[in-house]
PDB file of C-alpha atoms and ligand atoms in Angstrom:
ATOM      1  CA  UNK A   1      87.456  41.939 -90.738  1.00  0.00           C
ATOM      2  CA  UNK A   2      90.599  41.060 -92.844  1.00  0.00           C
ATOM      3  CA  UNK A   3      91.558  40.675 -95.615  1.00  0.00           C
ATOM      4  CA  UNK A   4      90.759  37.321 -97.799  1.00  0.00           C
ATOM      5  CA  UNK A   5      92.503  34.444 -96.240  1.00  0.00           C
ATOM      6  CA  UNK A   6      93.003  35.737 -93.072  1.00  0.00           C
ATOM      7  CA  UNK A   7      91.084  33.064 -91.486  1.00  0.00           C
ATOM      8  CA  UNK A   8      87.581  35.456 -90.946  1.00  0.00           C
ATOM      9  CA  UNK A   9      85.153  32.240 -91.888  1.00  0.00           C
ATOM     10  CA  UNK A  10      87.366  29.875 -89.451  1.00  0.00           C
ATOM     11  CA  UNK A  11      87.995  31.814 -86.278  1.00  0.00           C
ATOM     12  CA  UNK A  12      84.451  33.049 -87.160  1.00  0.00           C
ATOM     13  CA  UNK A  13      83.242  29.355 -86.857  1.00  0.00           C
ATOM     14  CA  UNK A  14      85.364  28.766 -83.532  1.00  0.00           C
ATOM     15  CA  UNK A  15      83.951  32.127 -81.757  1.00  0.00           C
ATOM     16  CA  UNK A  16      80.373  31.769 -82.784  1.00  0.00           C
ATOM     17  CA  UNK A  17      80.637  27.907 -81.337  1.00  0.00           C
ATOM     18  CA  UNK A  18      82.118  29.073 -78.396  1.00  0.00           C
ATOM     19  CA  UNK A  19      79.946  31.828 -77.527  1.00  0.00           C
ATOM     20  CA  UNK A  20      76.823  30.099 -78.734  1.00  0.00           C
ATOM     21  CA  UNK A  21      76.009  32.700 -81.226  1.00  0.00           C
ATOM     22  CA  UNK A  22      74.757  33.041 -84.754  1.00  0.00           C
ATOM     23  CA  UNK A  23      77.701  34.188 -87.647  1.00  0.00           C
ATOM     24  CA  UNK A  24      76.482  35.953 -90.767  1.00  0.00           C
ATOM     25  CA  UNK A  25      78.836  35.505 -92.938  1.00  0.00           C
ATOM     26  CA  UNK A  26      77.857  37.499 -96.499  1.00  0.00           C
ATOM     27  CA  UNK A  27      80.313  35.484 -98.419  1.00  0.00           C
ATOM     28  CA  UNK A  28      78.481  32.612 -97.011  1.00  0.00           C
ATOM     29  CA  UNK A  29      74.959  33.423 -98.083  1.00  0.00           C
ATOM     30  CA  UNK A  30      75.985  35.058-101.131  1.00  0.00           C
ATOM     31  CA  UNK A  31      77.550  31.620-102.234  1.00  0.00           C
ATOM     32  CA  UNK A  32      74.384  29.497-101.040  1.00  0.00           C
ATOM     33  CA  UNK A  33      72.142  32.172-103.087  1.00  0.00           C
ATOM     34  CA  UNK A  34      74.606  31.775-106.335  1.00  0.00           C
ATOM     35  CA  UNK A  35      73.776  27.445-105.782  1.00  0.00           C
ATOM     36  CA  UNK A  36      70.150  27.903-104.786  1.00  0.00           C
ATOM     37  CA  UNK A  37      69.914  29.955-108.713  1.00  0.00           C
ATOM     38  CA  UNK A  38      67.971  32.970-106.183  1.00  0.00           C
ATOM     39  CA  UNK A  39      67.440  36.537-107.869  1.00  0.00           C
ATOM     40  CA  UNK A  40      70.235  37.495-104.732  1.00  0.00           C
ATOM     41  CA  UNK A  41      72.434  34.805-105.860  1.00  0.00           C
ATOM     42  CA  UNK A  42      72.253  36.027-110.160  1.00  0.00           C
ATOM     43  CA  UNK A  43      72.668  39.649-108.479  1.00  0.00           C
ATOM     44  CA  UNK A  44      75.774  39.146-107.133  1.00  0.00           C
ATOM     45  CA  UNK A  45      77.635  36.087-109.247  1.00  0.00           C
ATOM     46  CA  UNK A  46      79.137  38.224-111.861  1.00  0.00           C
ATOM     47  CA  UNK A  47      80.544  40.724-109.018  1.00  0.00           C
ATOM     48  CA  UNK A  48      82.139  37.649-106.962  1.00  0.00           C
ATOM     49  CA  UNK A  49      83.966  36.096-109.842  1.00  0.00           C
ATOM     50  CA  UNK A  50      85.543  39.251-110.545  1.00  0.00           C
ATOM     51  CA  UNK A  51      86.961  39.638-107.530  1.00  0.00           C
ATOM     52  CA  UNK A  52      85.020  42.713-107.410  1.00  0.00           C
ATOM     53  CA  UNK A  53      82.652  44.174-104.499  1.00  0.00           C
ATOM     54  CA  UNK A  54      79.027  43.165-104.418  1.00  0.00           C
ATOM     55  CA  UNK A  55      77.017  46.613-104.318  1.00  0.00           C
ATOM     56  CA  UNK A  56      76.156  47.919-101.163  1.00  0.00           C
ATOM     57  CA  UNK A  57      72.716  48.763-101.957  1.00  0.00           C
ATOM     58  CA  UNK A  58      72.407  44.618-102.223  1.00  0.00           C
ATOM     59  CA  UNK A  59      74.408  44.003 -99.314  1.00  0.00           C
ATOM     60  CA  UNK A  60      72.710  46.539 -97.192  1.00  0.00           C
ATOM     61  CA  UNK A  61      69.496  45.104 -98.146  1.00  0.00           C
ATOM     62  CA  UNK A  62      70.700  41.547 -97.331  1.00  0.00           C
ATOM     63  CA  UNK A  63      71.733  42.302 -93.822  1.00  0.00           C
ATOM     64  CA  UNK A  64      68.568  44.522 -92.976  1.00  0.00           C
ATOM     65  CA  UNK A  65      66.500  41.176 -93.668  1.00  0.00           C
ATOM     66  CA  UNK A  66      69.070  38.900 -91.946  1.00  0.00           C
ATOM     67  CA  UNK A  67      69.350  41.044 -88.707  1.00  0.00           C
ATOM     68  CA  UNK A  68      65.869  41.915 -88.518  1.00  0.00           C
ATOM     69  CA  UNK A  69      65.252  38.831 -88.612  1.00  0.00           C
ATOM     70  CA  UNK A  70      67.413  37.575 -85.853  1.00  0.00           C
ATOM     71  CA  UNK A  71      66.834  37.114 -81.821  1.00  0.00           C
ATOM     72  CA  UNK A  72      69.439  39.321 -80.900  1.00  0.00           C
ATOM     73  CA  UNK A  73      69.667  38.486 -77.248  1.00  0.00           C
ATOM     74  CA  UNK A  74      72.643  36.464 -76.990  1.00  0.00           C
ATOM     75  CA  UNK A  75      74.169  38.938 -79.852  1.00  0.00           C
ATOM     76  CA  UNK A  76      75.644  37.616 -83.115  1.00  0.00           C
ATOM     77  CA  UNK A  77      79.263  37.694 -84.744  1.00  0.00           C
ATOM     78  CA  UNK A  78      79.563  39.139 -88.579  1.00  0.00           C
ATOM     79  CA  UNK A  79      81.586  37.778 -90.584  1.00  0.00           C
ATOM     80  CA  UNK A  80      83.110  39.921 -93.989  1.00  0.00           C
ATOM     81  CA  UNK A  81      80.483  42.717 -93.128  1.00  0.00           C
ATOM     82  CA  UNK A  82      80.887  45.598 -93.421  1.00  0.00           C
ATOM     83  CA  UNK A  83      83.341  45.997 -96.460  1.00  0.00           C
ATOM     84  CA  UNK A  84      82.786  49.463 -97.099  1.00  0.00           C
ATOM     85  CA  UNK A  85      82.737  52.716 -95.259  1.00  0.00           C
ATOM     86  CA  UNK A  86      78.691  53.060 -96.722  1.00  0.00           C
ATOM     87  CA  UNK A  87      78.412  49.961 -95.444  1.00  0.00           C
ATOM     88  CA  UNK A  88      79.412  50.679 -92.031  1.00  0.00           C
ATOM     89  CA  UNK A  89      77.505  53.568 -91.997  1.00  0.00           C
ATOM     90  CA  UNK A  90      74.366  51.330 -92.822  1.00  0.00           C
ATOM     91  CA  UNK A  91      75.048  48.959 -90.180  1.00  0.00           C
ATOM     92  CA  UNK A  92      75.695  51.820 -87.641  1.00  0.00           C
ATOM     93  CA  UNK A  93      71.736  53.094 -88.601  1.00  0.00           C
ATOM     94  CA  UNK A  94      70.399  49.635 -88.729  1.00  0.00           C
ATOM     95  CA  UNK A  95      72.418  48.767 -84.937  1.00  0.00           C
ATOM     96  CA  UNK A  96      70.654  52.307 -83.719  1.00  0.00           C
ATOM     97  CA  UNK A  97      67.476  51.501 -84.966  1.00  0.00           C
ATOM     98  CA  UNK A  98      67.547  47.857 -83.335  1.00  0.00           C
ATOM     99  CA  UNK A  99      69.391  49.436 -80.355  1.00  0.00           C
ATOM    100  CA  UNK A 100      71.606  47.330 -80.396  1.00  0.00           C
ATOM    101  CA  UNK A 101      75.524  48.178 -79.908  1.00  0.00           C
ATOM    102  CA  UNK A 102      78.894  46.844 -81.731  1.00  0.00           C
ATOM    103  CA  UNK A 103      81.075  45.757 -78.876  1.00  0.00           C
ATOM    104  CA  UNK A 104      83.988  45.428 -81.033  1.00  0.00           C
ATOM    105  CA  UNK A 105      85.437  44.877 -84.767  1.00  0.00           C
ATOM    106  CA  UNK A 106      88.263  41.928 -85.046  1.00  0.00           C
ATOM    107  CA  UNK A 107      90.848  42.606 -87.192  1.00  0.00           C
ATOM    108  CA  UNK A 108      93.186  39.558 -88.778  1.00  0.00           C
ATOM    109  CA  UNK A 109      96.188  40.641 -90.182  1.00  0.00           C
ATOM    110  CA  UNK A 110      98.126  38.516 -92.577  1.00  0.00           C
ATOM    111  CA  UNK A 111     100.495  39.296 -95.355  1.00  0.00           C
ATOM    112  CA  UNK A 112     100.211  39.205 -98.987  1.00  0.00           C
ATOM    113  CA  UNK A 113     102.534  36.387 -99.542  1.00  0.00           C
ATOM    114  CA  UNK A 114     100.718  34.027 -97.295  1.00  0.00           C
ATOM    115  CA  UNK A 115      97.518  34.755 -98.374  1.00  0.00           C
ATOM    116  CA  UNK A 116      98.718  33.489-101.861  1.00  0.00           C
ATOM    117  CA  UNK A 117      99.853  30.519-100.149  1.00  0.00           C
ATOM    118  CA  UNK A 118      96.596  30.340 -98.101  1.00  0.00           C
ATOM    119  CA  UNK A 119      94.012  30.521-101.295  1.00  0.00           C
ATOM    120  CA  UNK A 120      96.196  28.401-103.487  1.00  0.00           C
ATOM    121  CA  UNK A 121      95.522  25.692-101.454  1.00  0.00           C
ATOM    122  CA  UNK A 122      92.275  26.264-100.536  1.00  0.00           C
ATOM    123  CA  UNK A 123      88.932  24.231-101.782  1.00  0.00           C
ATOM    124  CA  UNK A 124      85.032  24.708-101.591  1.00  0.00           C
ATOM    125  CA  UNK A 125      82.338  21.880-101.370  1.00  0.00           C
ATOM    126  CA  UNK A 126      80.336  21.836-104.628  1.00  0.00           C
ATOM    127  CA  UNK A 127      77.083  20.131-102.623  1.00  0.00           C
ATOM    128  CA  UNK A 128      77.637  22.050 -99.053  1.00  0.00           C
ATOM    129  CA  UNK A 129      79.478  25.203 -99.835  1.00  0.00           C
ATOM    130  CA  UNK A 130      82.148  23.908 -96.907  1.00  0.00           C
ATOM    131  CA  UNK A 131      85.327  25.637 -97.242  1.00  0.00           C
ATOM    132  CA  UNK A 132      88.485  23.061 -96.680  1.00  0.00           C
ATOM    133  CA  UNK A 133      92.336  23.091 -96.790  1.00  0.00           C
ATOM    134  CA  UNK A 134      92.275  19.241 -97.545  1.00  0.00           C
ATOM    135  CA  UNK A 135      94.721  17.086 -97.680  1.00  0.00           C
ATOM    136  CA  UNK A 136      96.754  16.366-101.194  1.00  0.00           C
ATOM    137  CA  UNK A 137      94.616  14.370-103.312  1.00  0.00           C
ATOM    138  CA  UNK A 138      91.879  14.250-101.410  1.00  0.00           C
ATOM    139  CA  UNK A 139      88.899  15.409-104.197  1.00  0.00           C
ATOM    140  CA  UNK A 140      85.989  14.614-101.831  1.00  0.00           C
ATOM    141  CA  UNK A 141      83.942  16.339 -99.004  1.00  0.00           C
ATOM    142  CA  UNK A 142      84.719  14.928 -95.761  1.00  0.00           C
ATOM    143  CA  UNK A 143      81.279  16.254 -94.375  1.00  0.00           C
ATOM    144  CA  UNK A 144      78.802  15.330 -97.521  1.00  0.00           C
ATOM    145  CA  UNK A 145      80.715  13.420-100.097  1.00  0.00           C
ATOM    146  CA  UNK A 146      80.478  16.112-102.530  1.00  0.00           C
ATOM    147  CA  UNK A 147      83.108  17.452-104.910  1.00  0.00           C
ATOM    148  CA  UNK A 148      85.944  19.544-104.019  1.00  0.00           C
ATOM    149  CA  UNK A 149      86.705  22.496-106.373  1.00  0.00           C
ATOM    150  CA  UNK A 150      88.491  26.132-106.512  1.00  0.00           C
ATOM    151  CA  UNK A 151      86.586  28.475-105.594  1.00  0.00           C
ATOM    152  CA  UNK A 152      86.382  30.639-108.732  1.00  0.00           C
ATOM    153  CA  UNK A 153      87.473  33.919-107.055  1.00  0.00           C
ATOM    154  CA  UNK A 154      90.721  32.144-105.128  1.00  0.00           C
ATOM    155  CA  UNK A 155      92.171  32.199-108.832  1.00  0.00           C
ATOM    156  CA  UNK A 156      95.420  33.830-108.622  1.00  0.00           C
ATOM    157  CA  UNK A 157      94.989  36.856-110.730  1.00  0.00           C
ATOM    158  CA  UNK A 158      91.524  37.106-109.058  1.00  0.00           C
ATOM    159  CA  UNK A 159      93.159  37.124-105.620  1.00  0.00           C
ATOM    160  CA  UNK A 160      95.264  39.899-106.364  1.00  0.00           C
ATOM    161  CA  UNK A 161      92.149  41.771-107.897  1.00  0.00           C
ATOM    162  CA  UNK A 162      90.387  41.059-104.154  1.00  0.00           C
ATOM    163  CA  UNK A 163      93.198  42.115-102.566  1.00  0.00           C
ATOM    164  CA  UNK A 164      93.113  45.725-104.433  1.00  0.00           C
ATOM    165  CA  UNK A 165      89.767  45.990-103.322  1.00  0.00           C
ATOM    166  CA  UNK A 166      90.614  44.920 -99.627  1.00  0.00           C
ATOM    167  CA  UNK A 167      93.363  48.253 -99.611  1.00  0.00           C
ATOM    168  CA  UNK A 168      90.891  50.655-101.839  1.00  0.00           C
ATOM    169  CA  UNK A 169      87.322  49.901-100.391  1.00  0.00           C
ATOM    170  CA  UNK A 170      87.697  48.290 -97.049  1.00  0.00           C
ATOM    171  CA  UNK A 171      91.023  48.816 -95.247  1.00  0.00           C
ATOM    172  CA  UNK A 172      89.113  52.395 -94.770  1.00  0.00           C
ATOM    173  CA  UNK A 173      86.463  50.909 -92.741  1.00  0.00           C
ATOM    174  CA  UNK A 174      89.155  50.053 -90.079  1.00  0.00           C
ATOM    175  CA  UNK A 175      90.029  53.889 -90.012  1.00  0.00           C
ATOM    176  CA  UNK A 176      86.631  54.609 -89.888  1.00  0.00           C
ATOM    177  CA  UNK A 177      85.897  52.191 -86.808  1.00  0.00           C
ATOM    178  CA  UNK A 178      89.090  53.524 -84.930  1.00  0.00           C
ATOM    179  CA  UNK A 179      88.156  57.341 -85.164  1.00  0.00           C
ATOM    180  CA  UNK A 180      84.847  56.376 -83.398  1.00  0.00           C
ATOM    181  CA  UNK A 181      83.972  55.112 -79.860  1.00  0.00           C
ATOM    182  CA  UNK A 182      84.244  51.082 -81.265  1.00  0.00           C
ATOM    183  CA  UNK A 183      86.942  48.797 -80.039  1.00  0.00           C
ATOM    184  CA  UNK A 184      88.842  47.607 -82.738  1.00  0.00           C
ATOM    185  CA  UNK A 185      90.972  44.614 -81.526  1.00  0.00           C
ATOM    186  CA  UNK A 186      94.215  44.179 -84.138  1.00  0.00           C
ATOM    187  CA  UNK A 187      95.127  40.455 -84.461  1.00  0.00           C
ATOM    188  CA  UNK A 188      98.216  38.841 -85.885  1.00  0.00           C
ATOM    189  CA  UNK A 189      96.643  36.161 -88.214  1.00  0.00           C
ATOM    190  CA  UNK A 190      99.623  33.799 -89.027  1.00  0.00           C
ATOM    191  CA  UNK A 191     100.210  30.866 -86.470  1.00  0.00           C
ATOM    192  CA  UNK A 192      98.212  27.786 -86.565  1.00  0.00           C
ATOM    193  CA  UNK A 193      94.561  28.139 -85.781  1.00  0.00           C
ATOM    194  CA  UNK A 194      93.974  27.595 -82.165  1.00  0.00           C
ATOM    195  CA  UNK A 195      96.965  30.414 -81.467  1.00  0.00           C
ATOM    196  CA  UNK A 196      95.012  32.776 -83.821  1.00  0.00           C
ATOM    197  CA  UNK A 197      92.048  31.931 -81.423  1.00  0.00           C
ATOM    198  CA  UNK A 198      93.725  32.261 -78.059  1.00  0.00           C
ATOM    199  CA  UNK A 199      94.771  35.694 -79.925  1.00  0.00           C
ATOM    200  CA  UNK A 200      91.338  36.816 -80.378  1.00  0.00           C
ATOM    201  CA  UNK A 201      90.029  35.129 -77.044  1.00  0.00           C
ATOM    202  CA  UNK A 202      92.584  37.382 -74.911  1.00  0.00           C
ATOM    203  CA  UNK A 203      91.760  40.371 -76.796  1.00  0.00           C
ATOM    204  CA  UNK A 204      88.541  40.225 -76.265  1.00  0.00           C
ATOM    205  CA  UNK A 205      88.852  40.148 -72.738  1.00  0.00           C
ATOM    206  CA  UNK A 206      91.360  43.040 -71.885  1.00  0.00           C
TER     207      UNK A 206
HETATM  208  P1  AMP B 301      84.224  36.163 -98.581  1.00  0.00           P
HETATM  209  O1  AMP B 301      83.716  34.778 -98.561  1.00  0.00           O
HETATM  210  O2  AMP B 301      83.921  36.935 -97.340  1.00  0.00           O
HETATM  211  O3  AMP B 301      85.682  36.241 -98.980  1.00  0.00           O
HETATM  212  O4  AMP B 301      83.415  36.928 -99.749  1.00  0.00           O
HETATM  213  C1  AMP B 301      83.501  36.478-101.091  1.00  0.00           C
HETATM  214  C2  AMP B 301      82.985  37.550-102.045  1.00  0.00           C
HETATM  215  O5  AMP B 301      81.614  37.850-101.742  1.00  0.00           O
HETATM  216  C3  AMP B 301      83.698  38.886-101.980  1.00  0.00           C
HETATM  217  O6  AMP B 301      84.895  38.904-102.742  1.00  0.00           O
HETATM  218  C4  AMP B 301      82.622  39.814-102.569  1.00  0.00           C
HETATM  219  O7  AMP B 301      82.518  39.667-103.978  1.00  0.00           O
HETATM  220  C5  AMP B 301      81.359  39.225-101.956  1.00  0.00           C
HETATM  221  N1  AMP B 301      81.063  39.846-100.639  1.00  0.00           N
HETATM  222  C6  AMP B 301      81.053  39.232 -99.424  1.00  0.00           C
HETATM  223  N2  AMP B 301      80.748  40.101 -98.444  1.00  0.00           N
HETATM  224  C7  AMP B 301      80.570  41.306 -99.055  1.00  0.00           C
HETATM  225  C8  AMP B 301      80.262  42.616 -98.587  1.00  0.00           C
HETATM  226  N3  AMP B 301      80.080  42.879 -97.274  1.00  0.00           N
HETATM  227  N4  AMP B 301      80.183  43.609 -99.511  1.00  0.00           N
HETATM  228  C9  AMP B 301      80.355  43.392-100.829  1.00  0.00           C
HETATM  229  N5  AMP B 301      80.655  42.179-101.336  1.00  0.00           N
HETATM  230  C10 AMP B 301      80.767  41.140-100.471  1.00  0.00           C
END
């Protein structure tokens, strides 16, 4: 969890590929529904370029087909899920249905100043949906050749709409984690990214 810019999709990257582990990330396949033109992706367009949440009745339904759908044996990291406090009351009946247990929520921290900085700066492949801090006037994707654009919702007055959201709808999630039996592991999310990962790494094993 954090909020947007805190690095979720990166460290998420890094831990899944160290762990050998699957990431769901529900930005992630919300954006690859919104290219593929899917009935998922028209849902939940309009709601992402407001800066606004996707409903949890579509999100929900989402990640009851993902994670039934997934060999859970070497367990999996999620990635921007859950956002609400319904939604981590879904997940909590979906995890006791599977019976399968949350070992602990990760929580970047990062101020609002840098995540201005952070999104300003920030790009997303057209062709492979890969999202890059490139280098000035670099307009291409290293990893398919596509083009590098904004992402629509890292506008700056939509950032600060996304970041009302983050305090309203899902900063309450964190309460709701800590007055329950789940570890929730508070990381400092400035730094460069392999101290943010060391961060997370330690935590995770105290
Ligand atoms: P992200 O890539 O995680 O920053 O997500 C980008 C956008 O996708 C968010 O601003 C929401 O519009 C939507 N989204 C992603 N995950 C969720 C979720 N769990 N609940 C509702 N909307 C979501």
């Amino acid at each position: 969890m954090g909020p947007p810019g805190a690095g979720k999709g990166t460290q998420g990257e890094l831990l899944a590929s160290r762990f050998g582990i699957p990431r769901y990330s529900t930005g992630d396949i919300l954006r690859a529904a919104g290219r593929d033109g899917s009935e998922l992706g028209r849902k939940a367009q309009g709601y992402m370029d407001a800066g606004e949440l996707v409903p949890d009745d579509v999100i929900l339904g989402l990640m009851t087909r993902v994670l039934l759908s997934t060999d859970a044996g070497g367990g999996y990291l999620l990635d921007g899920f859950p956002r609400t406090v319904e939604q981590a009351e879904g997940l909590k009946d979906l995890l006791e249905a599977a019976d399968q247990q949350l070992d602990a929520v990760l929580n970047l921290a990062v101020g609002d100043e840098e995540i201005l900085r952070r999104l300003s700066s920030r790009r997303i492949c057209e062709k492979c949906g890969a999202i890059v801090r490139p280098a000035a006037g670099t307009e291409s994707c290293v990893t398919c050749g596509g083009h590098l654009a904004t992402r629509p919702d890292d506008r700056p007055e939509t950032v600060r709409r996304r970041l009302e959201v983050y305090r309203e709808q899902t900063e309450p999630v964190l309460g709701w984690y800590r007055q329950s039996s789940t570890a929730v592991l508070d990381i400092p999310g400035t730094g460069d990214v392999g101290q943010v990962q060391e961060r997370i790494l330690s935590g995770l094993a105290s």
